[in-house]
């Protein structure tokens, strides 16, 4: 089913419904499938459509981490924390702060 979902979402990319939500949904489906690199691309597109989309920043960090890019994950979460603070999205802010602390504890440099 996930392959069909991904194909359906990809078919909408570049069309009139293309935007942050579509790219977030595609990134999420790719992340669930384990395709971290493709998920990173889609989450980056999502935040390029809407830089205030805190959920996209959160999952961008997870996708970066899954693809072995801890630095990219930390940067995504830092940006996401700033966005969440500005929007008053306390839950997303707390979650990303926890993820960021875990990364910083592993590599305190």
XYZ file of C-alpha atoms in Angstrom:
109
model
C 0.000 0.000 0.000
C 2.797 2.436 0.803
C 4.171 2.163 -2.748
C 0.764 3.068 -4.155
C 0.472 5.988 -1.739
C 3.919 7.250 -2.695
C 3.120 6.932 -6.398
C -0.145 8.831 -5.927
C 1.550 11.608 -3.993
C 4.376 11.870 -6.518
C 1.829 12.166 -9.313
C 0.522 15.354 -7.674
C 3.947 16.995 -7.350
C 4.371 19.940 -9.652
C 0.626 20.327 -10.051
C -1.857 22.782 -8.595
C -1.934 20.934 -5.247
C 1.826 20.951 -4.816
C 2.822 22.549 -1.556
C 4.064 22.004 1.955
C 1.377 19.511 2.969
C 1.824 17.358 -0.143
C 5.596 17.304 0.248
C 5.285 16.606 3.978
C 2.931 13.688 3.272
C 5.276 12.298 0.620
C 8.283 12.700 2.907
C 6.444 10.946 5.717
C 5.504 8.016 3.464
C 9.094 7.737 2.241
C 10.394 7.908 5.808
C 8.047 5.101 6.862
C 9.329 3.054 3.922
C 12.915 3.624 5.067
C 13.965 5.788 2.118
C 15.644 8.427 4.251
C 17.476 10.246 1.456
C 14.316 10.761 -0.605
C 12.434 11.768 2.550
C 15.075 14.424 3.278
C 14.523 15.884 -0.193
C 10.760 16.042 0.267
C 10.914 17.542 3.765
C 13.328 20.181 2.461
C 10.804 20.977 -0.261
C 8.048 21.158 2.358
C 9.916 23.748 4.413
C 10.808 25.663 1.265
C 7.058 25.999 0.636
C 6.366 26.877 4.281
C 9.330 27.669 6.520
C 6.995 27.788 9.548
C 5.918 24.129 9.244
C 7.373 22.829 12.526
C 6.279 19.215 11.923
C 8.233 19.209 8.661
C 11.343 20.460 10.448
C 10.953 17.707 13.039
C 10.703 14.933 10.465
C 13.444 16.499 8.331
C 15.723 16.033 11.321
C 14.641 12.413 11.722
C 15.193 11.722 8.019
C 18.640 13.351 8.128
C 19.574 11.282 11.152
C 18.305 8.118 9.446
C 20.493 8.860 6.431
C 23.547 9.273 8.660
C 23.661 13.075 8.637
C 23.683 13.985 12.331
C 24.850 17.523 11.569
C 21.949 18.053 9.168
C 19.551 16.612 11.737
C 20.812 18.962 14.441
C 20.515 21.967 12.130
C 16.965 21.010 11.100
C 15.943 20.650 14.736
C 17.534 23.965 15.688
C 15.586 25.710 12.946
C 12.477 23.765 13.883
C 12.785 24.779 17.537
C 13.001 28.438 16.507
C 9.921 28.053 14.289
C 7.986 26.202 16.982
C 8.806 28.915 19.537
C 7.618 31.641 17.185
C 4.380 29.776 16.523
C 3.796 28.762 20.131
C 3.985 25.061 19.207
C 5.235 23.891 22.607
C 4.957 20.139 21.941
C 7.029 20.246 18.747
C 9.552 22.508 20.469
C 9.947 20.059 23.362
C 10.261 17.015 21.094
C 12.901 18.604 18.883
C 14.811 19.858 21.930
C 14.970 16.274 23.240
C 16.166 14.958 19.849
C 18.772 17.726 19.644
C 20.061 17.041 23.171
C 20.510 13.364 22.324
C 22.615 14.239 19.293
C 24.655 16.800 21.196
C 25.341 14.292 23.984
C 26.686 11.777 21.466
C 28.902 14.372 19.790
C 29.467 17.337 22.097
C 31.776 19.136 19.628
